[in-house]
Tab-separated table of C-alpha atoms in Angstrom:
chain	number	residue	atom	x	y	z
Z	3	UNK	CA	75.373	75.296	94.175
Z	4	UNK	CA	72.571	77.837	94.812
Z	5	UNK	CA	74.016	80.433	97.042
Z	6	UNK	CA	70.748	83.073	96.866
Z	7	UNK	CA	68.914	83.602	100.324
Z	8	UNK	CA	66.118	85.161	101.619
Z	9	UNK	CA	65.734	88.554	101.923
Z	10	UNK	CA	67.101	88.175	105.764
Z	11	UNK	CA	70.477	87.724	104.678
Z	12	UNK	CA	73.152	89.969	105.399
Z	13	UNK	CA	73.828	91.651	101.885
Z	14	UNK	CA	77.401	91.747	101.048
Z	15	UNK	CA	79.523	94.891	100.981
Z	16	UNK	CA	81.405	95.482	98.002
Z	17	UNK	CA	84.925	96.385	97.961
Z	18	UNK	CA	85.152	100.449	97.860
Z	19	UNK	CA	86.658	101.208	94.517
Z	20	UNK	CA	90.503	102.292	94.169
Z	21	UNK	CA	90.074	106.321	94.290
Z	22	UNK	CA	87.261	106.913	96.476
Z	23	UNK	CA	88.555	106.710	100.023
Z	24	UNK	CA	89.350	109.484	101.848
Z	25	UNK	CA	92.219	111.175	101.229
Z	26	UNK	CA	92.733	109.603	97.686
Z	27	UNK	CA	93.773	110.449	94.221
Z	28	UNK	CA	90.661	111.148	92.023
Z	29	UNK	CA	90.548	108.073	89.130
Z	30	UNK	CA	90.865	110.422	86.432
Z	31	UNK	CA	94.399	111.818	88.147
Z	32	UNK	CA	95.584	108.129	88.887
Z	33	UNK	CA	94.418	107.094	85.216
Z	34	UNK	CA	96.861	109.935	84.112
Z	35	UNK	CA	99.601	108.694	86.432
Z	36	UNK	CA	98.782	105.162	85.011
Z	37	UNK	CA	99.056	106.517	81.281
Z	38	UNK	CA	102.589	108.345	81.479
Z	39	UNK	CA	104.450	105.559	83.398
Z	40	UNK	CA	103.426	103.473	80.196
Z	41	UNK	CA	104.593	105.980	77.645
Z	42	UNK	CA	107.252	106.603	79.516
Z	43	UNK	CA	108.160	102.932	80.188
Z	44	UNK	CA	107.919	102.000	76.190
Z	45	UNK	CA	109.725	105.655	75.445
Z	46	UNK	CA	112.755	103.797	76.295
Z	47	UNK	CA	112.836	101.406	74.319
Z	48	UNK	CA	111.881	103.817	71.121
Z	49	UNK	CA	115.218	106.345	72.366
Z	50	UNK	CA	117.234	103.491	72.701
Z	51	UNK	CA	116.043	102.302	69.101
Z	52	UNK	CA	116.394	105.887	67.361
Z	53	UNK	CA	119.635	106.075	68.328
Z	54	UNK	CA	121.117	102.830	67.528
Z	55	UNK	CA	119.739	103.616	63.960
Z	56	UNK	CA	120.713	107.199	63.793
Z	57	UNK	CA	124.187	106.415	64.683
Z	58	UNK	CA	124.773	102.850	63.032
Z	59	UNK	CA	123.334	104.764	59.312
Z	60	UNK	CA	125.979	107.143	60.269
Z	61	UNK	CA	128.604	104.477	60.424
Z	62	UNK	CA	127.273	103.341	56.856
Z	63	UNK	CA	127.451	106.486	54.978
Z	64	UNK	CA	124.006	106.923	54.414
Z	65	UNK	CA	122.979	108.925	57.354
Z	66	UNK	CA	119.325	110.569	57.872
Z	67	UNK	CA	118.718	112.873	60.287
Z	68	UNK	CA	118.027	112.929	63.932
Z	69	UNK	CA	114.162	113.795	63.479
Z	70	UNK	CA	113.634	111.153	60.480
Z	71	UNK	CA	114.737	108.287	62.686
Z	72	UNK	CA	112.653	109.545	65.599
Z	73	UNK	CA	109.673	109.682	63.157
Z	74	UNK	CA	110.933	106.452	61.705
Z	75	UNK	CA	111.430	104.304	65.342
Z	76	UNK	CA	109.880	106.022	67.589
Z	77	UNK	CA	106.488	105.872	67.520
Z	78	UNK	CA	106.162	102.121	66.766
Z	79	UNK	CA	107.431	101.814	70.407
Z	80	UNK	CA	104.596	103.645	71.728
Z	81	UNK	CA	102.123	101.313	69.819
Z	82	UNK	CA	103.056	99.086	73.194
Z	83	UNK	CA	101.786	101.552	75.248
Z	84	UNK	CA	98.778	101.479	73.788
Z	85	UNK	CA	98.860	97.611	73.728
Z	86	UNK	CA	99.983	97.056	77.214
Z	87	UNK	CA	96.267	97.225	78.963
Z	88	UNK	CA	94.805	95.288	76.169
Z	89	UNK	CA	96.931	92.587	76.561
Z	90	UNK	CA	96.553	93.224	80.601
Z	91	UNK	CA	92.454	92.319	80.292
Z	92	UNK	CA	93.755	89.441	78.013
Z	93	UNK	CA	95.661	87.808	80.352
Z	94	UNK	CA	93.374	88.489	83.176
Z	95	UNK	CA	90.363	86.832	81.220
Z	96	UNK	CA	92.385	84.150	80.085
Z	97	UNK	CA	94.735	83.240	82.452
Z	98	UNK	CA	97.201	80.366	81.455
Z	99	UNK	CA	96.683	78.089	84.109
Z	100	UNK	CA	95.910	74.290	84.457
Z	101	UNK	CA	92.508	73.346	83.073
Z	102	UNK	CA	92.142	76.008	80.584
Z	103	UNK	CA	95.944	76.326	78.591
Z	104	UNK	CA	95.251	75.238	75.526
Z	105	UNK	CA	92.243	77.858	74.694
Z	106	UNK	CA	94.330	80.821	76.549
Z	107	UNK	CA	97.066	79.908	74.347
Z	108	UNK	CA	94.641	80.223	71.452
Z	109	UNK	CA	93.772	83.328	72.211
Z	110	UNK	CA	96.570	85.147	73.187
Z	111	UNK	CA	97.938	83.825	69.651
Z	112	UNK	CA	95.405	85.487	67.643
Z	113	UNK	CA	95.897	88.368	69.702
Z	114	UNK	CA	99.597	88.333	69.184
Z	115	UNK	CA	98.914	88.190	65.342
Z	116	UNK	CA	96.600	91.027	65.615
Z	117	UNK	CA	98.679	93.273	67.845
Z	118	UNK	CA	101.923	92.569	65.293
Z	119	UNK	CA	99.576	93.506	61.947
Z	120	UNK	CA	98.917	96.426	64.202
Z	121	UNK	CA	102.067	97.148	64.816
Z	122	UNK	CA	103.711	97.439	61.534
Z	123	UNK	CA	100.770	98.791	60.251
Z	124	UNK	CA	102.172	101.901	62.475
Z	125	UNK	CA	106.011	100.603	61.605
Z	126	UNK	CA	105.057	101.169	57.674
Z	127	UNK	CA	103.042	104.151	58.114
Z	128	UNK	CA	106.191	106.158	60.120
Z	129	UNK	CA	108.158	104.398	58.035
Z	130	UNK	CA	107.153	106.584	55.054
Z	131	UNK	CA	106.486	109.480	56.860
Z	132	UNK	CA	109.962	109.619	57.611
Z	133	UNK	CA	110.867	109.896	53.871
Z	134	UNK	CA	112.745	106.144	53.867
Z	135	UNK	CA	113.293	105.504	50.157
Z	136	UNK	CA	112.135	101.705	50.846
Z	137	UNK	CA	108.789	102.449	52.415
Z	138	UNK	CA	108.370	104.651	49.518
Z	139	UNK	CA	109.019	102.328	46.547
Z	140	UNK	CA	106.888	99.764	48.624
Z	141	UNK	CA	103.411	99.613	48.121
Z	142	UNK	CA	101.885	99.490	52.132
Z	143	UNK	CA	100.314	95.845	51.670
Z	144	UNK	CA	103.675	94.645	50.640
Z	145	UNK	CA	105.328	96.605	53.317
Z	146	UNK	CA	103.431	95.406	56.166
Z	147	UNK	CA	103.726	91.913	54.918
Z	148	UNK	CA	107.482	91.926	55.011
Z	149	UNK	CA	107.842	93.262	57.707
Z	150	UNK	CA	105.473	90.476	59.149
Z	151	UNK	CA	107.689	87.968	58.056
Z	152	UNK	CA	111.237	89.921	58.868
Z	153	UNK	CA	109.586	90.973	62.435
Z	154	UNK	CA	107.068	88.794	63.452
Z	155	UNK	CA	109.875	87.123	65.626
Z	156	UNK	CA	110.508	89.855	67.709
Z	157	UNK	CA	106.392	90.654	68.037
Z	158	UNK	CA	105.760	87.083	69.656
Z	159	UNK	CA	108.915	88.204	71.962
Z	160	UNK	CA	107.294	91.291	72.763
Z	161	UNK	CA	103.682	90.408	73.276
Z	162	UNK	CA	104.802	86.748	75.495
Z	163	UNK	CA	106.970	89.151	76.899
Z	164	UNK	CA	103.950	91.619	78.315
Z	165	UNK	CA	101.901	88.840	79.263
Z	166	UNK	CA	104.589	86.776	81.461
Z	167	UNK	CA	104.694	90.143	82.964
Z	168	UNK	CA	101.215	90.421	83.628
Z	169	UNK	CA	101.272	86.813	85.228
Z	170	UNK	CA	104.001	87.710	87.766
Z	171	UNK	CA	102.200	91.196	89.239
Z	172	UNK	CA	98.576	89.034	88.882
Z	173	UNK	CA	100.232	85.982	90.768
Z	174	UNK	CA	101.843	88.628	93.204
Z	175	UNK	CA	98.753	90.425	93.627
Z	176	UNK	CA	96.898	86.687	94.829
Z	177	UNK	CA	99.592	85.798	96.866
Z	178	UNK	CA	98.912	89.567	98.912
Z	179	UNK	CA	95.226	88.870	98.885
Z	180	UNK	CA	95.506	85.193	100.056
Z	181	UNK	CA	97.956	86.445	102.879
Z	182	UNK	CA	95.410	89.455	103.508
Z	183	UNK	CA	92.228	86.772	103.553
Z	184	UNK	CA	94.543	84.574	105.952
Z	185	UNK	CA	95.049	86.921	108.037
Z	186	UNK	CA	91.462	88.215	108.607
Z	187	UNK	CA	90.342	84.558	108.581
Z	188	UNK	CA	92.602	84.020	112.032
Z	189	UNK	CA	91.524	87.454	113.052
Z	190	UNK	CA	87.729	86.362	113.031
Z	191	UNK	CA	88.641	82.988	114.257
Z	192	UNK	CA	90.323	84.785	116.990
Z	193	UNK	CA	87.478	86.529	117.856
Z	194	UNK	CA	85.485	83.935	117.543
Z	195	UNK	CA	87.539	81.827	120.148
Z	196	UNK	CA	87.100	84.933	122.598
Z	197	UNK	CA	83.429	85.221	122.158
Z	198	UNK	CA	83.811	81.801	123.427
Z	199	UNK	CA	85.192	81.610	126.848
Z	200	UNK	CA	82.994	84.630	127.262
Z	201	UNK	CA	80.790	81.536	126.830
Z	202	UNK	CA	81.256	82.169	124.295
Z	203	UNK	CA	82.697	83.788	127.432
Z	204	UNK	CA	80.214	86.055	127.797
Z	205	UNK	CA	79.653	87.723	131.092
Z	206	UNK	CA	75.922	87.351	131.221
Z	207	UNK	CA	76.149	83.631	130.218
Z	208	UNK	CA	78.427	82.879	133.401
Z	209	UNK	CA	76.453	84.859	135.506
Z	210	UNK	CA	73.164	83.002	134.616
Z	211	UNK	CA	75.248	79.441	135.019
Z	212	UNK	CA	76.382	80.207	137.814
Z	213	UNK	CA	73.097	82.150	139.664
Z	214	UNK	CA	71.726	78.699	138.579
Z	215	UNK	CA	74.284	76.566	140.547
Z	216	UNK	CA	73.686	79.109	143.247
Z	217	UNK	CA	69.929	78.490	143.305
Z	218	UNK	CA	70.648	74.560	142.926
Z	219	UNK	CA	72.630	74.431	145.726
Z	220	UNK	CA	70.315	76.107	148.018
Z	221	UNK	CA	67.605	73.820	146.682
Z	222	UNK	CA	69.995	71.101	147.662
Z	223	UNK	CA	70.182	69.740	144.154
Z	224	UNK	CA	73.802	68.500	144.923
Z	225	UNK	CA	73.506	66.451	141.104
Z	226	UNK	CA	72.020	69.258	139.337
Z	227	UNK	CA	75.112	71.972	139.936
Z	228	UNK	CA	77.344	69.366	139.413
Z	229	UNK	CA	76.013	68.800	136.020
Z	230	UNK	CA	76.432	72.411	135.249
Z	231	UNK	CA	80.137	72.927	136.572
Z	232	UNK	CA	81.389	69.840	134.601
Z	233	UNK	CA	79.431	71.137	131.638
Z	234	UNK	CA	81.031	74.678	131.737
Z	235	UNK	CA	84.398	72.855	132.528
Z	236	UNK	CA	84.024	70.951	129.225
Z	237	UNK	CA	82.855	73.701	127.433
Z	238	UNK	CA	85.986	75.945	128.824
Z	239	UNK	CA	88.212	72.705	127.898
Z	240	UNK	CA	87.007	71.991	124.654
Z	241	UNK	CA	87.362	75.486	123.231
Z	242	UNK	CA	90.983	75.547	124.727
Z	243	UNK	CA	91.800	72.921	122.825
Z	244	UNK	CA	90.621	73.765	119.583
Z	245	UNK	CA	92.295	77.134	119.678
Z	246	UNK	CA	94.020	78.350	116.416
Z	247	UNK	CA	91.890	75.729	114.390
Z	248	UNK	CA	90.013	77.186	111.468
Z	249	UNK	CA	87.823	73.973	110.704
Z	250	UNK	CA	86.677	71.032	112.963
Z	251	UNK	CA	85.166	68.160	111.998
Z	252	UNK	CA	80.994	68.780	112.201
Z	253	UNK	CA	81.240	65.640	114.893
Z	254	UNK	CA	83.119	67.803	117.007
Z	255	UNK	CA	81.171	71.217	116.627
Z	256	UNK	CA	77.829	69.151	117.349
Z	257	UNK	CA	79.421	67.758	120.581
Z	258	UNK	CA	80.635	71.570	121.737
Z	259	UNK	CA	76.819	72.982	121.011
Z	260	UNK	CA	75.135	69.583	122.692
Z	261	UNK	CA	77.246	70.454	125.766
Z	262	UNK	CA	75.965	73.842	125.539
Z	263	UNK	CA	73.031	72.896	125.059
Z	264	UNK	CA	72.610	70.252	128.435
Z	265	UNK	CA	73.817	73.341	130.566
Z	266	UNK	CA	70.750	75.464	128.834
Z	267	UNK	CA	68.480	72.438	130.153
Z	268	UNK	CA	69.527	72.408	133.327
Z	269	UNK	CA	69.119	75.971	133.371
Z	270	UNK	CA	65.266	76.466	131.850
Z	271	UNK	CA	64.692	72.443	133.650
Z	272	UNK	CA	62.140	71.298	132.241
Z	273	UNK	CA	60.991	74.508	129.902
Z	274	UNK	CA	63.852	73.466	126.971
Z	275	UNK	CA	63.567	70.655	124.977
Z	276	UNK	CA	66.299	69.809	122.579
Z	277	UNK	CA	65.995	67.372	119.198
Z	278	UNK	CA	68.762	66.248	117.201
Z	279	UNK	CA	68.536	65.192	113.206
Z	280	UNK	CA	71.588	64.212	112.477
Z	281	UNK	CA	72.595	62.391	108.839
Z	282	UNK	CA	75.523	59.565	109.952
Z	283	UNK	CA	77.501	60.954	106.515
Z	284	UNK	CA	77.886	64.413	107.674
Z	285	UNK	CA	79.496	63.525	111.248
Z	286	UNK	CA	83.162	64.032	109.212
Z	287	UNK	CA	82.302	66.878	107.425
Z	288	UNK	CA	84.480	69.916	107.616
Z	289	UNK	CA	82.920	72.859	109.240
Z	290	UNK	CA	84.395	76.463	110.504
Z	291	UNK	CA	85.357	76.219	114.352
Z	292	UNK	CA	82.407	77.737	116.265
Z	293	UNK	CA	79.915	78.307	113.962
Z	294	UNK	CA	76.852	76.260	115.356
Z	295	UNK	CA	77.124	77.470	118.994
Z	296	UNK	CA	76.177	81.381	118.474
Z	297	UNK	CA	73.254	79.802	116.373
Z	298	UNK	CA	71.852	77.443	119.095
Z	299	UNK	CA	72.844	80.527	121.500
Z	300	UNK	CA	70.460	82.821	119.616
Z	301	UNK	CA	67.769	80.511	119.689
Z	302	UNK	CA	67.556	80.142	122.872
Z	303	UNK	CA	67.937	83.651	123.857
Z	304	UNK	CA	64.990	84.916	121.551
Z	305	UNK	CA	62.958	81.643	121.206
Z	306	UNK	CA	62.767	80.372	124.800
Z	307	UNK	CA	64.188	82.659	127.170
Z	308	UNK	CA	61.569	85.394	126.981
Z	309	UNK	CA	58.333	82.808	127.565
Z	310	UNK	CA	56.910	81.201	130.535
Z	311	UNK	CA	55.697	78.141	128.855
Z	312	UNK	CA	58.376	74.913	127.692
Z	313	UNK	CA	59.717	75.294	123.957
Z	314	UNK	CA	62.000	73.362	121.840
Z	315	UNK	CA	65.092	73.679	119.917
Z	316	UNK	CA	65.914	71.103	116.947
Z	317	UNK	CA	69.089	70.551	114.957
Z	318	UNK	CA	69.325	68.905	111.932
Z	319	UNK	CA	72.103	68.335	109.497
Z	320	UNK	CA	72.496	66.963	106.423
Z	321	UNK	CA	74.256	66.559	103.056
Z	322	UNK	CA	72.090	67.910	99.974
Z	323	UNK	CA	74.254	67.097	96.995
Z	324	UNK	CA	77.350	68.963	97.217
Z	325	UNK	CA	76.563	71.118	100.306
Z	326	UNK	CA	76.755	70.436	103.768
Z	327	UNK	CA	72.991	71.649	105.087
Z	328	UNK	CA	72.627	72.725	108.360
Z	329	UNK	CA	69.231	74.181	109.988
Z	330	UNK	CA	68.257	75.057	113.347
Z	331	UNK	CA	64.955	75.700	114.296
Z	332	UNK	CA	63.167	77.241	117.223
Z	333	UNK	CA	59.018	77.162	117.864
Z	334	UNK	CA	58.937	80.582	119.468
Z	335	UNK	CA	57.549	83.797	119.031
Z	336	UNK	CA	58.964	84.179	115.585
Z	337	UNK	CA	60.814	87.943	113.801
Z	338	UNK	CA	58.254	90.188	113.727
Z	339	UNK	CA	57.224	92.469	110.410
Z	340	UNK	CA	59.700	94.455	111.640
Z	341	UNK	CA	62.792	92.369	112.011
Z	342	UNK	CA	65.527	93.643	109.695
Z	343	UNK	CA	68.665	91.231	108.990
Z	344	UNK	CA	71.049	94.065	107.925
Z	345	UNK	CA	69.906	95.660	111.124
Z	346	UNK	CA	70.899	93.018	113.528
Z	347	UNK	CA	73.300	93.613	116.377
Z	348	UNK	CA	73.827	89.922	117.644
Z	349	UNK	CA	77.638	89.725	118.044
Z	350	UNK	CA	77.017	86.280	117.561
Z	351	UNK	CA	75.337	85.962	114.574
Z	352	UNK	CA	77.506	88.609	113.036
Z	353	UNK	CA	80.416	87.145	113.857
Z	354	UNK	CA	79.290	83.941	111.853
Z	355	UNK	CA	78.221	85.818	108.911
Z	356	UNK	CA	81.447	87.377	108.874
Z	357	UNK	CA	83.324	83.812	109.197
Z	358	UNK	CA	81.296	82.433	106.311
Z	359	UNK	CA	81.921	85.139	104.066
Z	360	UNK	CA	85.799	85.305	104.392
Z	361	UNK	CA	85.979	81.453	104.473
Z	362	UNK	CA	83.081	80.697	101.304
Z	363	UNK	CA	82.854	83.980	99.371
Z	364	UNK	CA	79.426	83.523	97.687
Z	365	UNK	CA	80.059	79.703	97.802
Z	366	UNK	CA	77.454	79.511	100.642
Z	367	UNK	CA	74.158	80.048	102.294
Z	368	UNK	CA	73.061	81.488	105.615
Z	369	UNK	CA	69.631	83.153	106.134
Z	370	UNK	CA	67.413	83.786	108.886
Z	371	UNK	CA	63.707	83.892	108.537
Z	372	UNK	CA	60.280	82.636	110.055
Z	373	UNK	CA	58.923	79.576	109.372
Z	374	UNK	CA	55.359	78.652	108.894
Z	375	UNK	CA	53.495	77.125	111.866
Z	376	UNK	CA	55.382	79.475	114.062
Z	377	UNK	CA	59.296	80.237	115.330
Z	378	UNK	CA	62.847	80.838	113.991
Z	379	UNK	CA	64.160	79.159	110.468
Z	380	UNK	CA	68.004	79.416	110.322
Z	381	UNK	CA	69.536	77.773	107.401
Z	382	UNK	CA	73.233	77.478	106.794
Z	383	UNK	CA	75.065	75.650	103.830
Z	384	UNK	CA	78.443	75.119	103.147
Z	385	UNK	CA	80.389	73.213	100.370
Z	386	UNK	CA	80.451	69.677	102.017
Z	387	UNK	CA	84.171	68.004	102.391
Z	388	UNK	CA	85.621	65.741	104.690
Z	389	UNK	CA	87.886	67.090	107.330
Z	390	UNK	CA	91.464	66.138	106.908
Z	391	UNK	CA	91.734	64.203	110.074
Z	392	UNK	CA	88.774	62.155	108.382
Z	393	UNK	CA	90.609	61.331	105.398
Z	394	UNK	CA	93.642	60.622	107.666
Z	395	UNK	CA	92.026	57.935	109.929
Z	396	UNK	CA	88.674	56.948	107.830
């Protein structure tokens, strides 16, 4: 799906890069750190190997000294070292997971066969250097290839040996970030849910409902502050019982936001009128708990609220090929030239943008902007899928 906008929409932050918050390592001292826990990691294995030799040519009668099988073991080890963040961006980019195994697998081959010609490229050349009689009767073409065919074993060991470890920090390091996303996801839904029964509860929305019952009932319009204590009641009631639900069915958001929206009419009589667009298919649809609401809120606030004269509010929704489409329009007064969408202070409206964001990534669309003939544009689009109490029952 398209997921550009306007030039209203909230840009993105990026992620600050490891090494530049406060109180950090520079990069160039972690990339140090980074470097000597490898060496020092694959100078194990090389000790371990230059002394099993050392001792076991002992044992044999023909030993060689400490230094030649250092020179001789030893630094083939460290090739790995070198290998290790190679094969790190390998299995990053080519992940072997379901839907693309076989071509990882093809890769990572080839790049096994290239790391072990590498490697005993390095195996033959220390190999002579540490005055072994074989390496030195050998020409190096014929020593690399048997020890490609002696060794080559032991490489596909090694190399499938990196990579599985590779999978297990990567799969470790998305199971932290999907626990991290989880929890900021019930974090904004929690503050979403407040925002709510500050009506979203907010203090001056109460006080307006209720200085409006208060004028009804000295008006004597019995009916009309009825209407608007029920509606707050079911507004109250409705959030309660959605609490600690990420996604509702859109059926269910569009019933929470017409309720809102029949206490606003009461309010502004006969100054608000309301329209509804609605596409039968999308009724199911999965949405994020909340989300129209602050819209319609917004409206309201800076499309009717600050005129004398009547003005309308329409919502329409419907599915656009894979997205769930979602617009809500006002015929005020418009942005103003000097309306900036980074700028924008609207708990609301941040608080949505926020949502979106943890819950789509990029996978979405919300903008605010004019549109022509006059008023507020604000377009929202999601990935349309049926809620799971939709699939359950439909």
């Amino acid at each position: 799906m398209n997921t550009s906008a306007p030039a209203t929409n909230l840009p993105l932050v990026p992620a600050k890069a490891p090494g530049k918050l406060s109180g950090e390592r520079p990069v160039v001292s972690q990339a140090w750190v980074k470097w000597a826990l490898l060496f020092g990691l694959w100078s194990i294995p090389g000790l371990v190997s230059t002394t099993q030799l050392y001792f076991l040519l002992a044992q044999k009668g023909a030993p060689v000294s400490f230094r030649a099988a250092f020179i001789w073991q030893f630094p083939p080890w460290l090739f790995w070292a070198f290998m290790t963040p190679i094969v790190l961006r390998l299995g990053r980019r080519f992940p072997l997971e379901r839907g693309r195994l076989g071509s990882s697998i093809g890769v990572h081959l080839l790049a096994t066969l290239a790391a072990s010609i590498g490697h005993f490229i390095v195996a033959a050349a220390c190999g002579r250097l540490a005055g072994q009689s074989f390496y030195l009767t050998h020409s190096f073409v014929e020593l690399v290839g048997r020890l490609f065919v002696v060794n080559i074993h032991l490489e596909l060991f090694t190399y499938w040996g990196v990579l599985a470890m590779v999978h297990a920090f990567e799969y470790h390091r998305r199971y932290r970030e999907r626990e991290l996303t989880a929890a900021k996801l019930e974090t904004q839904l929690a503050q979403a849910e407040l925002t709510a029964l500050k009506m979203q509860l907010h203090p001056h929305f109460l006080f307006n409902t209720l200085n409006t019952v208060a004028v009804l009932v000295r008006k004597r319009d019995t009916q009309g502050s009825i209407r608007m204590l029920t509606g707050l009641s079911d507004l109250l009631r409705i959030a309660l019982e959605n609490a600690g639900r990420q996604v509702v069915p859109f059926k269910q958001e569009l019933d929470f936001a017409d309720r809102y929206l029949q206490i606003e009419k009461t309010r502004f009589q006969d100054r608000l009128d309301v329209k509804m667009k609605i596409s039968p298919e999308v009724q199911g649809a999965e949405v994020p708990n909340l989300i129209l609401q602050p819209i319609v809120e917004n409206a309201i606030k800076h499309g009717i609220a600050p005129r004398a004269s009547s003005g309308s509010i329409e919502v329409e929704a419907r599915r656009e090929g894979g997205d769930l489409a979602i617009y809500v329009r006002d015929d005020g007064k418009g942005l103003g030239k000097a309306w900036d969408a980074s700028k924008c202070k609207g708990v609301g409206i941040r608080n949505v943008r926020t949502r979106l964001e943890q819950l789509y990534g990029t996978n979405h669309r919300f903008s605010i902007e004019d549109q022509e003939g006059g008023g507020v544009l604000v377009t929202m689009k999601i990935p349309f899928r049926l809620d799971a109490s939709e699939l359950a029952y439909g």
